Amino acid sequence: MGSHFTFSNPSGRTLVSKILADCLPEHIIPHDDQLTCVCQLLDGVNIVAILATNAGKTGIFYMFILTVLAIRSNPALCPAAYTRYPDNAAMIIILPTVGLSEEMSENMEALGLSSIVITANSISHARMHNQPSPWSLAVSQAAMIVMSPEQLSSDAFNHLLDMAEFNTRLLALGVDEIHLIDTWGRDFRKAFKNIGAVRARLPKRVVLAAVTGTLLAVGGQTERVCHDLGLRKGHFFMLRRSNLRHDLQLQFVTLTHGLGGSTFPDFDFIVHDTERRKCIFFCPTIKLAFTLFAYFWSIAPTFPPRDKRFLLYTAANWPSHNEAIRKQMREDGDFQVLVATDAASVGLTIPGIADVHLVGIEKQTVNKLLQELGRANRDYSVRDARGRVYLPPRAVEAAKKAVADAASHTSRKNLTRKQEGALMELELAQFILATCKTAEQNRLYDNPPPTSCTCRRCIAKPPPAPRERCNCSGPNCMPLPAPPKRPTVRTTITKKDRLTPIERALADQALIDFRWSLWDCLPETSPYLPDIFISDKEKDNLLDEWVHLRDRESLAARATSPELAPHLASLLAVIISLKDDFAFRRAVWLPVHDTLLGRTKSVPDRLEAISSAARKAVESARKAATSRHEIFVTCDTVSLPCGTIPAAHVYAGVLRRTASFSASDQPSVTAVESSETARPGEETLGKEQLGSLPRGELQALARSHRVKANTRSAAIIEALCEQFPDGVPYSSSPSTPHSNKRTLADPDVASTFSRSRKVAKLA
């Protein structure tokens, strides 16, 4: 071989291919583009490689070092190039995230390359466990030194460069995801801007390998990144390949609900997906990621286990926790949904991901969009992989405004950072408005026509070829059907048939007690939670359609849990019992309640109306067909701070009422007669003579009148509250408490409920 041997010629490529075939496992075969970049680096040329996601960009790093180490260990392989490289050559690799750094270090160790990760976490971990500092190991022991960009400005890094032992063996600097220099480097991680300055301190023999999958050819981004890296035009090698993923269908979906709340009905289909397609949800903030994760957790059944089915990956997690999540995603068959932030947007390689869903992307960049979509189908094992971008209804208007501002040359220089952050990126706006997303991506990145790779792996199993017809969701390709308009809810339930707030609270607590009673009957080793019987969503649905719950069939249509099916008879008994209570309450108390809230100005007129309404309520209760109730009425005169009030306390009460239900679900209601009688002529009343006048309702009336500035009425009610501070429950004698025993859950055993529901609890 000549003294000016170059690896970029055919003979050099053949030699490098042979060396790597001996160094790499059988399943790793260098692609043509990887060989091209490695040969340029071996010749001492800086490179910028723009390849599609999953094209093996980071493989260039370890292939280069493996070739150098092989030549140094066996000079006969290439005597002319032997002296170019130092012994024990080392390479610094700058990676943007901790997860990516740890994953790459593991991959390099598996190839036989010694590596060390230097991040704030690894330094702290070594200090806490009394281990050698990563910086000391980097001096002479590691071939691949993986670090975060923040470490480049540290005193420890400066000290490392000053050490002759390390300086003489440093051969290359690798930078992954260089597009982040122009995005993250401008905002919250300005350390990316230091990479070019660090290059000036390195020995001249150190070559630069800069790679990414998304570097815009329009808008000057490529020029800015190269300038920040200290690269001059004509003095480096650039390889730009198409970053289209032909195996991925790109879809833009318009949301029907906002992302600011705690519920996300647009994504309910994920939980009910019978195929259990593995997917990743990318969110712009940790708050949104956690809220979405909690929503999935709340509506999903407890089996399969939710802690295995749904995972949360953010920078707020401990690094060890995120590492465990990555391992679980690869090994656990129950995994289905990962909710993540930018921490997983670059470099995360998980096999079998069928779908990637992006939310909140309208304030991000098109580079970020494509990077996150690139997490799908990394192993080409899914035939119909999809990348879905969810946009709010006004995103199209914002995109049109961004394009119009650019066309009119509206400057953004005088805008504050907050104002500029609220505007949509021009390239993203153009991407959203494009009639064909594929054609627009080719324009933005100046994608060349696809090339065929001649490596053995691609010949045996070619990568997905371009489609004859684009399948993106653009109007000119395969647009998605318009989302159905949200139907106008025309409920058939009239206002009088709906539950009042107090009734709804009582019924809600009764249903919660019921499902807890069923859960108490399960074995202690059961993995289920109480909502396996009645979920919160089903419970709310039952309360909304309370009037329609008449029989077992109507109940079964709304409470569909298989675990609840054997207990529908018991649940129906509870509902019928509550309905009977509510009917009596409305027949007796509500007329008096409405009168108290009337607009009668004169106090005597009001009190007369109260007395009249009470008498009518008593007659209605006596004529009630559902059951018999013992009624008593007091019509005495009471002295209160606002004056003498006749019949202010008139109320119909039930002293004791017990309902028992047999297995046939037929209610049998009995009433116990009362010996309590009113004593006319008394100026004050005892608690036993008031009947059941709940304190909570009195306080509610008082608050209502205060709002209306009706101080006289408020004083009347407040005086009653003071006279009867505890209220009177529905039962004035001991009754059977709510039972949580097994007999309640057994449909073959009669269920007995004693309703001591106290509105006073709500006060």
PDB file of N, CA and C in Angstrom, residues 160-210:
ATOM      1  N   LEU A 160      -9.156  17.383  32.238  1.00  0.00           N
ATOM      2  CA  LEU A 160      -8.943  16.162  31.451  1.00  0.00           C
ATOM      3  C   LEU A 160      -8.183  16.472  30.161  1.00  0.00           C
ATOM      4  N   LEU A 161      -8.541  17.569  29.499  1.00  0.00           N
ATOM      5  CA  LEU A 161      -7.856  17.931  28.258  1.00  0.00           C
ATOM      6  C   LEU A 161      -6.404  18.322  28.508  1.00  0.00           C
ATOM      7  N   ASP A 162      -6.113  18.812  29.690  1.00  0.00           N
ATOM      8  CA  ASP A 162      -4.740  19.222  30.004  1.00  0.00           C
ATOM      9  C   ASP A 162      -3.831  18.046  30.341  1.00  0.00           C
ATOM     10  N   MET A 163      -4.406  16.885  30.547  1.00  0.00           N
ATOM     11  CA  MET A 163      -3.608  15.718  30.906  1.00  0.00           C
ATOM     12  C   MET A 163      -3.011  15.103  29.644  1.00  0.00           C
ATOM     13  N   ALA A 164      -1.700  14.987  29.594  1.00  0.00           N
ATOM     14  CA  ALA A 164      -1.010  14.498  28.392  1.00  0.00           C
ATOM     15  C   ALA A 164      -1.419  13.073  28.056  1.00  0.00           C
ATOM     16  N   GLU A 165      -1.627  12.247  29.070  1.00  0.00           N
ATOM     17  CA  GLU A 165      -1.982  10.844  28.819  1.00  0.00           C
ATOM     18  C   GLU A 165      -3.282  10.728  28.043  1.00  0.00           C
ATOM     19  N   PHE A 166      -4.230  11.600  28.364  1.00  0.00           N
ATOM     20  CA  PHE A 166      -5.507  11.570  27.639  1.00  0.00           C
ATOM     21  C   PHE A 166      -5.397  12.302  26.312  1.00  0.00           C
ATOM     22  N   ASN A 167      -4.705  13.416  26.305  1.00  0.00           N
ATOM     23  CA  ASN A 167      -4.619  14.241  25.108  1.00  0.00           C
ATOM     24  C   ASN A 167      -3.980  13.496  23.951  1.00  0.00           C
ATOM     25  N   THR A 168      -3.000  12.649  24.246  1.00  0.00           N
ATOM     26  CA  THR A 168      -2.298  11.947  23.171  1.00  0.00           C
ATOM     27  C   THR A 168      -3.131  10.830  22.552  1.00  0.00           C
ATOM     28  N   ARG A 169      -4.131  10.339  23.251  1.00  0.00           N
ATOM     29  CA  ARG A 169      -4.913   9.230  22.698  1.00  0.00           C
ATOM     30  C   ARG A 169      -6.292   9.659  22.184  1.00  0.00           C
ATOM     31  N   LEU A 170      -6.657  10.933  22.370  1.00  0.00           N
ATOM     32  CA  LEU A 170      -7.942  11.410  21.874  1.00  0.00           C
ATOM     33  C   LEU A 170      -7.889  11.533  20.356  1.00  0.00           C
ATOM     34  N   LEU A 171      -8.844  10.888  19.678  1.00  0.00           N
ATOM     35  CA  LEU A 171      -8.796  10.813  18.220  1.00  0.00           C
ATOM     36  C   LEU A 171     -10.016  11.424  17.546  1.00  0.00           C
ATOM     37  N   ALA A 172     -11.169  11.403  18.189  1.00  0.00           N
ATOM     38  CA  ALA A 172     -12.387  11.840  17.494  1.00  0.00           C
ATOM     39  C   ALA A 172     -13.383  12.432  18.482  1.00  0.00           C
ATOM     40  N   LEU A 173     -14.251  13.279  17.939  1.00  0.00           N
ATOM     41  CA  LEU A 173     -15.365  13.867  18.679  1.00  0.00           C
ATOM     42  C   LEU A 173     -16.643  13.560  17.911  1.00  0.00           C
ATOM     43  N   GLY A 174     -17.557  12.862  18.551  1.00  0.00           N
ATOM     44  CA  GLY A 174     -18.843  12.537  17.930  1.00  0.00           C
ATOM     45  C   GLY A 174     -19.964  13.334  18.571  1.00  0.00           C
ATOM     46  N   VAL A 175     -20.851  13.866  17.754  1.00  0.00           N
ATOM     47  CA  VAL A 175     -21.999  14.637  18.244  1.00  0.00           C
ATOM     48  C   VAL A 175     -23.252  14.078  17.582  1.00  0.00           C
ATOM     49  N   ASP A 176     -24.168  13.597  18.411  1.00  0.00           N
ATOM     50  CA  ASP A 176     -25.431  13.059  17.900  1.00  0.00           C
ATOM     51  C   ASP A 176     -26.528  14.112  18.024  1.00  0.00           C
ATOM     52  N   GLU A 177     -27.493  14.040  17.108  1.00  0.00           N
ATOM     53  CA  GLU A 177     -28.647  14.949  17.085  1.00  0.00           C
ATOM     54  C   GLU A 177     -28.190  16.404  17.030  1.00  0.00           C
ATOM     55  N   ILE A 178     -27.389  16.732  16.021  1.00  0.00           N
ATOM     56  CA  ILE A 178     -26.815  18.079  15.942  1.00  0.00           C
ATOM     57  C   ILE A 178     -27.869  19.143  15.648  1.00  0.00           C
ATOM     58  N   HIS A 179     -29.063  18.749  15.214  1.00  0.00           N
ATOM     59  CA  HIS A 179     -30.103  19.752  14.984  1.00  0.00           C
ATOM     60  C   HIS A 179     -30.494  20.449  16.288  1.00  0.00           C
ATOM     61  N   LEU A 180     -30.232  19.797  17.431  1.00  0.00           N
ATOM     62  CA  LEU A 180     -30.563  20.399  18.723  1.00  0.00           C
ATOM     63  C   LEU A 180     -29.685  21.607  19.035  1.00  0.00           C
ATOM     64  N   ILE A 181     -28.549  21.729  18.356  1.00  0.00           N
ATOM     65  CA  ILE A 181     -27.698  22.908  18.558  1.00  0.00           C
ATOM     66  C   ILE A 181     -28.456  24.177  18.195  1.00  0.00           C
ATOM     67  N   ASP A 182     -29.315  24.086  17.189  1.00  0.00           N
ATOM     68  CA  ASP A 182     -30.049  25.260  16.719  1.00  0.00           C
ATOM     69  C   ASP A 182     -31.376  25.456  17.440  1.00  0.00           C
ATOM     70  N   THR A 183     -31.844  24.460  18.168  1.00  0.00           N
ATOM     71  CA  THR A 183     -33.129  24.570  18.871  1.00  0.00           C
ATOM     72  C   THR A 183     -32.912  24.624  20.381  1.00  0.00           C
ATOM     73  N   TRP A 184     -32.490  23.526  20.967  1.00  0.00           N
ATOM     74  CA  TRP A 184     -32.221  23.530  22.406  1.00  0.00           C
ATOM     75  C   TRP A 184     -31.097  24.502  22.750  1.00  0.00           C
ATOM     76  N   GLY A 185     -30.126  24.650  21.848  1.00  0.00           N
ATOM     77  CA  GLY A 185     -28.999  25.535  22.124  1.00  0.00           C
ATOM     78  C   GLY A 185     -29.382  26.996  22.213  1.00  0.00           C
ATOM     79  N   ARG A 186     -30.511  27.370  21.631  1.00  0.00           N
ATOM     80  CA  ARG A 186     -30.952  28.765  21.689  1.00  0.00           C
ATOM     81  C   ARG A 186     -31.750  29.066  22.945  1.00  0.00           C
ATOM     82  N   ASP A 187     -32.322  28.037  23.558  1.00  0.00           N
ATOM     83  CA  ASP A 187     -33.249  28.270  24.657  1.00  0.00           C
ATOM     84  C   ASP A 187     -32.726  27.725  25.981  1.00  0.00           C
ATOM     85  N   PHE A 188     -33.131  26.505  26.314  1.00  0.00           N
ATOM     86  CA  PHE A 188     -32.913  26.046  27.687  1.00  0.00           C
ATOM     87  C   PHE A 188     -31.646  25.224  27.876  1.00  0.00           C
ATOM     88  N   ARG A 189     -30.950  24.840  26.796  1.00  0.00           N
ATOM     89  CA  ARG A 189     -29.697  24.095  26.964  1.00  0.00           C
ATOM     90  C   ARG A 189     -28.628  24.733  26.083  1.00  0.00           C
ATOM     91  N   LYS A 190     -28.157  25.884  26.520  1.00  0.00           N
ATOM     92  CA  LYS A 190     -27.185  26.641  25.739  1.00  0.00           C
ATOM     93  C   LYS A 190     -25.818  25.982  25.710  1.00  0.00           C
ATOM     94  N   ALA A 191     -25.655  24.913  26.491  1.00  0.00           N
ATOM     95  CA  ALA A 191     -24.380  24.190  26.469  1.00  0.00           C
ATOM     96  C   ALA A 191     -24.102  23.593  25.095  1.00  0.00           C
ATOM     97  N   PHE A 192     -25.157  23.361  24.301  1.00  0.00           N
ATOM     98  CA  PHE A 192     -24.936  22.838  22.953  1.00  0.00           C
ATOM     99  C   PHE A 192     -24.111  23.811  22.112  1.00  0.00           C
ATOM    100  N   LYS A 193     -24.216  25.087  22.410  1.00  0.00           N
ATOM    101  CA  LYS A 193     -23.469  26.087  21.651  1.00  0.00           C
ATOM    102  C   LYS A 193     -21.973  26.049  21.961  1.00  0.00           C
ATOM    103  N   ASN A 194     -21.583  25.346  23.026  1.00  0.00           N
ATOM    104  CA  ASN A 194     -20.168  25.304  23.413  1.00  0.00           C
ATOM    105  C   ASN A 194     -19.372  24.262  22.640  1.00  0.00           C
ATOM    106  N   ILE A 195     -20.047  23.428  21.868  1.00  0.00           N
ATOM    107  CA  ILE A 195     -19.341  22.327  21.207  1.00  0.00           C
ATOM    108  C   ILE A 195     -18.300  22.862  20.229  1.00  0.00           C
ATOM    109  N   GLY A 196     -18.675  23.893  19.465  1.00  0.00           N
ATOM    110  CA  GLY A 196     -17.719  24.454  18.516  1.00  0.00           C
ATOM    111  C   GLY A 196     -16.509  25.056  19.206  1.00  0.00           C
ATOM    112  N   ALA A 197     -16.724  25.713  20.351  1.00  0.00           N
ATOM    113  CA  ALA A 197     -15.602  26.305  21.084  1.00  0.00           C
ATOM    114  C   ALA A 197     -14.679  25.232  21.643  1.00  0.00           C
ATOM    115  N   VAL A 198     -15.252  24.107  22.058  1.00  0.00           N
ATOM    116  CA  VAL A 198     -14.433  23.015  22.593  1.00  0.00           C
ATOM    117  C   VAL A 198     -13.545  22.427  21.506  1.00  0.00           C
ATOM    118  N   ARG A 199     -14.048  22.369  20.284  1.00  0.00           N
ATOM    119  CA  ARG A 199     -13.247  21.816  19.176  1.00  0.00           C
ATOM    120  C   ARG A 199     -11.945  22.588  18.991  1.00  0.00           C
ATOM    121  N   ALA A 200     -11.992  23.887  19.289  1.00  0.00           N
ATOM    122  CA  ALA A 200     -10.789  24.703  19.113  1.00  0.00           C
ATOM    123  C   ALA A 200      -9.690  24.313  20.093  1.00  0.00           C
ATOM    124  N   ARG A 201     -10.046  23.672  21.194  1.00  0.00           N
ATOM    125  CA  ARG A 201      -9.053  23.271  22.196  1.00  0.00           C
ATOM    126  C   ARG A 201      -8.500  21.874  21.936  1.00  0.00           C
ATOM    127  N   LEU A 202      -9.108  21.133  21.041  1.00  0.00           N
ATOM    128  CA  LEU A 202      -8.691  19.750  20.816  1.00  0.00           C
ATOM    129  C   LEU A 202      -7.513  19.696  19.849  1.00  0.00           C
ATOM    130  N   PRO A 203      -6.721  18.646  19.903  1.00  0.00           N
ATOM    131  CA  PRO A 203      -5.612  18.482  18.944  1.00  0.00           C
ATOM    132  C   PRO A 203      -6.127  18.479  17.504  1.00  0.00           C
ATOM    133  N   LYS A 204      -5.270  18.881  16.571  1.00  0.00           N
ATOM    134  CA  LYS A 204      -5.692  18.991  15.176  1.00  0.00           C
ATOM    135  C   LYS A 204      -6.064  17.653  14.559  1.00  0.00           C
ATOM    136  N   ARG A 205      -5.498  16.576  15.072  1.00  0.00           N
ATOM    137  CA  ARG A 205      -5.804  15.265  14.494  1.00  0.00           C
ATOM    138  C   ARG A 205      -7.231  14.789  14.827  1.00  0.00           C
ATOM    139  N   VAL A 206      -7.879  15.436  15.803  1.00  0.00           N
ATOM    140  CA  VAL A 206      -9.221  15.006  16.224  1.00  0.00           C
ATOM    141  C   VAL A 206     -10.220  15.343  15.125  1.00  0.00           C
ATOM    142  N   VAL A 207     -10.914  14.325  14.651  1.00  0.00           N
ATOM    143  CA  VAL A 207     -11.917  14.511  13.599  1.00  0.00           C
ATOM    144  C   VAL A 207     -13.301  14.591  14.236  1.00  0.00           C
ATOM    145  N   LEU A 208     -14.198  15.247  13.520  1.00  0.00           N
ATOM    146  CA  LEU A 208     -15.563  15.453  14.007  1.00  0.00           C
ATOM    147  C   LEU A 208     -16.521  14.579  13.218  1.00  0.00           C
ATOM    148  N   ALA A 209     -17.371  13.852  13.941  1.00  0.00           N
ATOM    149  CA  ALA A 209     -18.446  13.070  13.331  1.00  0.00           C
ATOM    150  C   ALA A 209     -19.760  13.608  13.877  1.00  0.00           C
ATOM    151  N   ALA A 210     -20.468  14.402  13.078  1.00  0.00           N
ATOM    152  CA  ALA A 210     -21.729  15.017  13.490  1.00  0.00           C
ATOM    153  C   ALA A 210     -22.865  14.368  12.716  1.00  0.00           C
TER     154      ALA A 210
END
